[in-house]
N, C-alpha and C. Protein backbone atom coordinates (compact mmCIF):
# COMPACT_ATOMS: atom_id res chain seq x y z
N MET A 1 20.27 6.92 15.91
CA MET A 1 20.98 7.08 14.63
C MET A 1 22.49 7.14 14.92
N LYS A 2 23.21 6.44 14.06
CA LYS A 2 24.69 6.42 14.19
C LYS A 2 25.27 7.69 13.63
N PHE A 3 26.41 8.04 14.13
CA PHE A 3 27.13 9.26 13.72
C PHE A 3 28.00 8.92 12.54
N LEU A 4 27.35 8.71 11.40
CA LEU A 4 28.05 8.40 10.14
C LEU A 4 28.41 9.66 9.44
N PRO A 5 29.37 9.64 8.54
CA PRO A 5 29.64 10.85 7.74
C PRO A 5 28.37 11.37 7.10
N GLY A 6 28.17 12.68 7.19
CA GLY A 6 26.94 13.29 6.67
C GLY A 6 25.86 13.46 7.68
N THR A 7 26.07 12.95 8.96
CA THR A 7 25.12 13.21 10.00
C THR A 7 25.22 14.67 10.46
N TYR A 8 24.10 15.29 10.63
CA TYR A 8 24.18 16.69 11.10
C TYR A 8 23.07 16.92 12.12
N PHE A 9 23.28 17.92 12.91
CA PHE A 9 22.36 18.33 13.97
C PHE A 9 21.54 19.52 13.43
N ALA A 10 20.22 19.43 13.61
CA ALA A 10 19.40 20.45 13.02
C ALA A 10 18.14 20.69 13.87
N TYR A 11 17.50 21.81 13.58
CA TYR A 11 16.18 22.11 14.13
C TYR A 11 15.17 21.87 13.04
N LYS A 12 14.42 20.81 13.12
CA LYS A 12 13.42 20.49 12.11
C LYS A 12 12.15 21.29 12.42
N ILE A 13 11.75 22.07 11.44
CA ILE A 13 10.59 22.95 11.57
C ILE A 13 9.31 22.11 11.49
N SER A 14 8.37 22.37 12.45
CA SER A 14 7.08 21.69 12.43
C SER A 14 6.29 22.07 11.15
N GLU A 15 5.37 21.24 10.78
CA GLU A 15 4.50 21.51 9.63
C GLU A 15 3.71 22.79 9.86
N GLU A 16 3.27 22.99 11.09
CA GLU A 16 2.49 24.24 11.37
C GLU A 16 3.37 25.44 11.17
N SER A 17 4.57 25.43 11.67
CA SER A 17 5.49 26.61 11.45
C SER A 17 5.86 26.72 9.99
N ARG A 18 6.05 25.64 9.29
CA ARG A 18 6.39 25.69 7.89
C ARG A 18 5.29 26.37 7.10
N SER A 19 4.09 25.97 7.39
CA SER A 19 2.91 26.55 6.70
C SER A 19 2.79 28.08 6.94
N GLU A 20 3.08 28.41 8.21
CA GLU A 20 3.01 29.82 8.58
C GLU A 20 4.11 30.63 7.82
N LEU A 21 5.33 30.06 7.78
CA LEU A 21 6.40 30.77 7.02
C LEU A 21 6.10 30.97 5.55
N LEU A 22 5.54 29.89 4.97
CA LEU A 22 5.15 30.00 3.55
C LEU A 22 4.00 30.94 3.34
N ARG A 23 3.18 31.17 4.30
CA ARG A 23 2.11 32.17 4.20
C ARG A 23 2.69 33.60 4.31
N LEU A 24 3.61 33.74 5.24
CA LEU A 24 4.21 35.07 5.48
C LEU A 24 5.26 35.51 4.46
N PHE A 25 5.97 34.54 3.92
CA PHE A 25 7.08 34.83 2.95
C PHE A 25 6.77 34.14 1.69
N ALA A 26 6.19 34.86 0.73
CA ALA A 26 5.86 34.26 -0.58
C ALA A 26 7.21 33.86 -1.26
N THR A 27 7.25 32.66 -1.70
CA THR A 27 8.50 32.15 -2.28
C THR A 27 8.79 32.71 -3.67
N SER A 28 9.98 32.90 -4.03
CA SER A 28 10.37 33.45 -5.27
C SER A 28 10.82 32.49 -6.31
N PHE A 29 11.16 31.26 -5.90
CA PHE A 29 11.71 30.28 -6.82
C PHE A 29 10.90 28.98 -6.77
N SER A 30 11.09 28.13 -7.79
CA SER A 30 10.26 26.98 -8.07
C SER A 30 10.43 25.85 -7.01
N LYS A 31 11.57 25.61 -6.45
CA LYS A 31 11.75 24.51 -5.52
C LYS A 31 11.67 25.07 -4.11
N VAL A 32 10.58 24.78 -3.43
CA VAL A 32 10.32 25.21 -2.05
C VAL A 32 10.94 24.15 -1.10
N ILE A 33 11.74 24.70 -0.15
CA ILE A 33 12.36 23.77 0.81
C ILE A 33 11.78 23.99 2.21
N CYS A 34 12.21 25.03 2.91
CA CYS A 34 11.67 25.43 4.23
C CYS A 34 11.47 24.25 5.11
N HIS A 35 12.55 23.55 5.46
CA HIS A 35 12.45 22.29 6.22
C HIS A 35 13.18 22.29 7.55
N HIS A 36 14.40 22.85 7.61
CA HIS A 36 15.17 22.77 8.83
C HIS A 36 16.23 23.88 8.93
N VAL A 37 16.79 24.01 10.11
CA VAL A 37 17.89 24.93 10.40
C VAL A 37 19.05 24.05 10.76
N THR A 38 20.11 24.07 9.98
CA THR A 38 21.33 23.31 10.37
C THR A 38 22.01 23.93 11.55
N ILE A 39 22.35 23.11 12.55
CA ILE A 39 23.13 23.60 13.66
C ILE A 39 24.58 23.28 13.46
N GLU A 40 24.90 22.00 13.08
CA GLU A 40 26.29 21.61 12.84
C GLU A 40 26.33 20.38 11.93
N PHE A 41 27.26 20.48 10.97
CA PHE A 41 27.50 19.33 10.10
C PHE A 41 28.59 18.46 10.69
N ASN A 42 28.76 17.27 10.12
CA ASN A 42 29.83 16.30 10.52
C ASN A 42 29.83 16.16 12.06
N LEU A 43 28.70 15.86 12.59
CA LEU A 43 28.53 15.77 14.00
C LEU A 43 29.17 14.53 14.60
N THR A 44 29.68 14.58 15.77
CA THR A 44 30.19 13.46 16.52
C THR A 44 29.47 13.48 17.91
N PRO A 45 29.52 12.36 18.62
CA PRO A 45 28.88 12.36 19.91
C PRO A 45 29.48 13.40 20.86
N GLU A 46 30.73 13.66 20.74
CA GLU A 46 31.39 14.69 21.61
C GLU A 46 30.86 16.06 21.27
N LYS A 47 30.69 16.39 19.99
CA LYS A 47 30.19 17.70 19.62
C LYS A 47 28.76 17.84 20.05
N LEU A 48 27.97 16.79 19.93
CA LEU A 48 26.53 16.86 20.32
C LEU A 48 26.39 17.20 21.78
N GLN A 49 27.27 16.68 22.63
CA GLN A 49 27.22 16.89 24.06
C GLN A 49 27.49 18.38 24.44
N THR A 50 28.05 19.17 23.54
CA THR A 50 28.31 20.57 23.85
C THR A 50 27.11 21.47 23.63
N TYR A 51 26.00 20.93 23.10
CA TYR A 51 24.80 21.70 22.93
C TYR A 51 23.80 21.39 24.06
N SER A 52 23.09 22.45 24.44
CA SER A 52 22.14 22.24 25.55
C SER A 52 20.71 22.79 25.15
N PHE A 53 20.35 22.62 23.85
CA PHE A 53 19.06 23.03 23.43
C PHE A 53 18.00 22.05 23.93
N ASP A 54 16.81 22.61 24.22
CA ASP A 54 15.70 21.77 24.68
C ASP A 54 14.39 22.42 24.21
N GLU A 55 13.27 21.96 24.69
CA GLU A 55 11.94 22.45 24.28
C GLU A 55 11.73 23.93 24.63
N ASN A 56 12.51 24.49 25.53
CA ASN A 56 12.40 25.85 25.92
C ASN A 56 13.30 26.81 25.10
N THR A 57 14.12 26.26 24.20
CA THR A 57 14.99 27.05 23.38
C THR A 57 14.16 27.89 22.40
N LYS A 58 14.46 29.19 22.41
CA LYS A 58 13.72 30.12 21.52
C LYS A 58 14.36 30.13 20.13
N VAL A 59 13.59 29.77 19.13
CA VAL A 59 13.99 29.77 17.72
C VAL A 59 13.05 30.65 16.95
N GLU A 60 13.60 31.71 16.25
CA GLU A 60 12.79 32.58 15.56
C GLU A 60 13.43 33.11 14.33
N VAL A 61 12.57 33.42 13.31
CA VAL A 61 12.98 34.11 12.10
C VAL A 61 13.29 35.51 12.42
N VAL A 62 14.46 36.05 12.00
CA VAL A 62 14.79 37.44 12.28
C VAL A 62 15.19 38.24 11.00
N GLY A 63 15.31 37.50 9.86
CA GLY A 63 15.73 38.23 8.69
C GLY A 63 15.44 37.45 7.42
N TYR A 64 15.62 38.14 6.30
CA TYR A 64 15.33 37.54 4.96
C TYR A 64 16.49 37.99 4.04
N ALA A 65 16.92 37.04 3.18
CA ALA A 65 17.94 37.35 2.18
C ALA A 65 17.62 36.66 0.89
N ARG A 66 17.94 37.37 -0.20
CA ARG A 66 17.73 36.74 -1.52
C ARG A 66 18.98 36.95 -2.36
N GLY A 67 19.35 35.95 -3.09
CA GLY A 67 20.47 36.02 -4.04
C GLY A 67 20.03 35.44 -5.37
N ASP A 68 21.00 35.23 -6.23
CA ASP A 68 20.71 34.62 -7.49
C ASP A 68 20.19 33.22 -7.33
N ASN A 69 18.95 33.00 -7.67
CA ASN A 69 18.26 31.69 -7.64
C ASN A 69 18.06 31.09 -6.28
N ILE A 70 18.20 31.89 -5.18
CA ILE A 70 17.99 31.30 -3.86
C ILE A 70 17.57 32.38 -2.89
N GLU A 71 16.77 31.98 -1.90
CA GLU A 71 16.36 32.88 -0.81
C GLU A 71 16.34 32.10 0.48
N ALA A 72 16.63 32.80 1.56
CA ALA A 72 16.69 32.19 2.87
C ALA A 72 16.19 33.11 3.98
N LEU A 73 15.77 32.49 5.10
CA LEU A 73 15.37 33.18 6.25
C LEU A 73 16.47 33.08 7.33
N ALA A 74 16.92 34.22 7.88
CA ALA A 74 17.90 34.20 8.96
C ALA A 74 17.16 33.81 10.26
N ILE A 75 17.83 32.97 11.06
CA ILE A 75 17.24 32.48 12.26
C ILE A 75 18.12 32.82 13.49
N ALA A 76 17.44 33.16 14.58
CA ALA A 76 18.10 33.36 15.86
C ALA A 76 17.70 32.25 16.77
N ILE A 77 18.69 31.59 17.41
CA ILE A 77 18.48 30.56 18.42
C ILE A 77 18.93 31.16 19.77
N ASN A 78 17.98 31.34 20.64
CA ASN A 78 18.26 32.00 21.88
C ASN A 78 19.00 33.32 21.64
N GLY A 79 18.58 34.03 20.62
CA GLY A 79 19.17 35.34 20.33
C GLY A 79 20.47 35.31 19.52
N GLU A 80 21.02 34.17 19.27
CA GLU A 80 22.28 34.02 18.55
C GLU A 80 22.00 33.67 17.07
N THR A 81 22.62 34.38 16.11
CA THR A 81 22.38 34.14 14.75
C THR A 81 23.58 33.49 14.04
N GLU A 82 24.74 33.44 14.70
CA GLU A 82 25.90 32.91 14.05
C GLU A 82 26.18 31.46 14.53
N ARG A 83 26.43 30.57 13.59
CA ARG A 83 26.77 29.17 13.89
C ARG A 83 28.26 29.15 14.35
N ARG A 84 28.64 28.04 15.00
CA ARG A 84 29.99 27.89 15.48
C ARG A 84 31.02 27.91 14.33
N ASP A 85 30.60 27.52 13.12
CA ASP A 85 31.53 27.48 12.02
C ASP A 85 31.63 28.82 11.31
N GLY A 86 30.99 29.92 11.88
CA GLY A 86 31.05 31.24 11.28
C GLY A 86 29.96 31.58 10.27
N SER A 87 29.21 30.60 9.79
CA SER A 87 28.07 30.89 8.95
C SER A 87 26.91 31.33 9.81
N PHE A 88 25.73 31.42 9.22
CA PHE A 88 24.59 31.89 10.02
C PHE A 88 23.51 30.86 10.03
N TYR A 89 22.74 30.85 11.12
CA TYR A 89 21.58 29.94 11.21
C TYR A 89 20.56 30.45 10.19
N HIS A 90 20.04 29.52 9.39
CA HIS A 90 19.07 29.96 8.34
C HIS A 90 18.22 28.74 7.92
N VAL A 91 17.13 29.09 7.26
CA VAL A 91 16.28 28.14 6.58
C VAL A 91 16.29 28.52 5.11
N THR A 92 16.67 27.57 4.24
CA THR A 92 16.59 27.82 2.82
C THR A 92 15.07 27.80 2.51
N LEU A 93 14.60 28.92 2.02
CA LEU A 93 13.15 29.04 1.72
C LEU A 93 12.84 28.44 0.37
N SER A 94 13.50 28.93 -0.66
CA SER A 94 13.24 28.34 -1.99
C SER A 94 14.50 28.57 -2.88
N LEU A 95 14.54 27.85 -3.99
CA LEU A 95 15.61 28.01 -4.94
C LEU A 95 15.20 27.49 -6.27
N GLN A 96 16.05 27.76 -7.24
CA GLN A 96 15.94 27.12 -8.55
C GLN A 96 17.37 26.81 -9.06
N GLN A 97 17.48 25.82 -9.86
CA GLN A 97 18.78 25.39 -10.37
C GLN A 97 19.39 26.53 -11.14
N PRO A 98 20.70 26.75 -11.04
CA PRO A 98 21.68 25.79 -10.53
C PRO A 98 21.97 25.89 -9.02
N ALA A 99 21.22 26.69 -8.28
CA ALA A 99 21.47 26.87 -6.84
C ALA A 99 21.15 25.58 -6.13
N LYS A 100 21.87 25.40 -5.01
CA LYS A 100 21.65 24.27 -4.08
C LYS A 100 21.47 24.85 -2.69
N PRO A 101 20.83 24.08 -1.81
CA PRO A 101 20.58 24.57 -0.46
C PRO A 101 21.79 25.17 0.26
N VAL A 102 22.96 24.55 0.03
CA VAL A 102 24.19 25.01 0.68
C VAL A 102 24.53 26.46 0.30
N ASP A 103 24.05 26.89 -0.85
CA ASP A 103 24.35 28.23 -1.32
C ASP A 103 23.70 29.32 -0.43
N SER A 104 22.74 28.95 0.37
CA SER A 104 22.14 29.88 1.32
C SER A 104 23.23 30.57 2.22
N ASN A 105 24.29 29.78 2.50
CA ASN A 105 25.35 30.29 3.35
C ASN A 105 26.01 31.59 2.74
N LYS A 106 25.91 31.77 1.42
CA LYS A 106 26.52 32.86 0.77
C LYS A 106 25.65 34.16 0.96
N LEU A 107 24.49 34.00 1.58
CA LEU A 107 23.59 35.15 1.76
C LEU A 107 23.78 35.89 3.12
N LYS A 108 24.67 35.42 3.92
CA LYS A 108 24.85 35.96 5.24
C LYS A 108 24.94 37.50 5.32
N ASN A 109 25.66 38.11 4.36
CA ASN A 109 25.83 39.56 4.36
C ASN A 109 24.71 40.33 3.61
N LYS A 110 23.72 39.60 3.21
CA LYS A 110 22.54 40.23 2.48
C LYS A 110 21.27 40.25 3.30
N VAL A 111 21.34 39.83 4.53
CA VAL A 111 20.16 39.66 5.36
C VAL A 111 19.62 41.04 5.74
N GLY A 112 18.30 41.18 5.48
CA GLY A 112 17.56 42.33 5.98
C GLY A 112 16.67 41.91 7.10
N ARG A 113 16.52 42.71 8.13
CA ARG A 113 15.71 42.34 9.27
C ARG A 113 14.22 42.27 8.97
N VAL A 114 13.54 41.39 9.63
CA VAL A 114 12.09 41.31 9.47
C VAL A 114 11.48 41.22 10.88
N ARG A 115 10.18 41.38 10.97
CA ARG A 115 9.55 41.19 12.29
C ARG A 115 9.69 39.74 12.73
N PRO A 116 10.20 39.54 13.95
CA PRO A 116 10.46 38.17 14.39
C PRO A 116 9.22 37.25 14.32
N VAL A 117 9.47 36.01 13.94
CA VAL A 117 8.43 34.98 13.87
C VAL A 117 8.92 33.80 14.65
N ARG A 118 8.24 33.43 15.73
CA ARG A 118 8.65 32.33 16.56
C ARG A 118 8.36 30.97 15.82
N LEU A 119 9.27 30.07 15.87
CA LEU A 119 9.13 28.74 15.20
C LEU A 119 8.92 27.66 16.24
N ASN A 120 8.20 26.65 15.82
CA ASN A 120 8.06 25.39 16.56
C ASN A 120 8.70 24.30 15.79
N GLY A 121 9.32 23.35 16.48
CA GLY A 121 9.99 22.23 15.87
C GLY A 121 10.73 21.43 16.89
N THR A 122 11.65 20.60 16.41
CA THR A 122 12.41 19.71 17.26
C THR A 122 13.86 19.72 16.83
N PHE A 123 14.79 19.57 17.81
CA PHE A 123 16.17 19.39 17.57
C PHE A 123 16.42 17.91 17.26
N GLU A 124 17.00 17.64 16.09
CA GLU A 124 17.17 16.20 15.69
C GLU A 124 18.48 15.98 14.99
N LEU A 125 18.88 14.70 14.96
CA LEU A 125 20.02 14.31 14.14
C LEU A 125 19.43 13.90 12.82
N LEU A 126 19.98 14.46 11.71
CA LEU A 126 19.51 14.20 10.37
C LEU A 126 20.65 13.63 9.58
N LYS A 127 20.37 12.98 8.51
CA LYS A 127 21.37 12.40 7.61
C LYS A 127 21.13 12.94 6.21
N LYS A 128 22.24 13.38 5.58
CA LYS A 128 22.17 13.87 4.19
C LYS A 128 21.52 12.86 3.30
């Protein structure tokens, strides 16, 4: 995949892990997402080289947050919950309009801890 505007690096959650999350966390809103964890937006080849994630990287749910029309799961990657841009690793669980997935970033200070849940998936380049 080319590094075009809108390319981003993410952890794409496996269908098995997605199903488990939806079983453990009943969704509150009509549009269920629960698809990926964004690592970095506007990715370049140089930025990608600074990451060393692989199949041994530990990715787990560590928290839950809910706001107006949106809910998200906080994620720890090798124990780290904060992204390089200052936001937090998360999975948008569900939402309803007018909320958009990007609004999950506003929930950082509302996260309550949950029993950790290990995720399976793959680190991938995705396009908006």
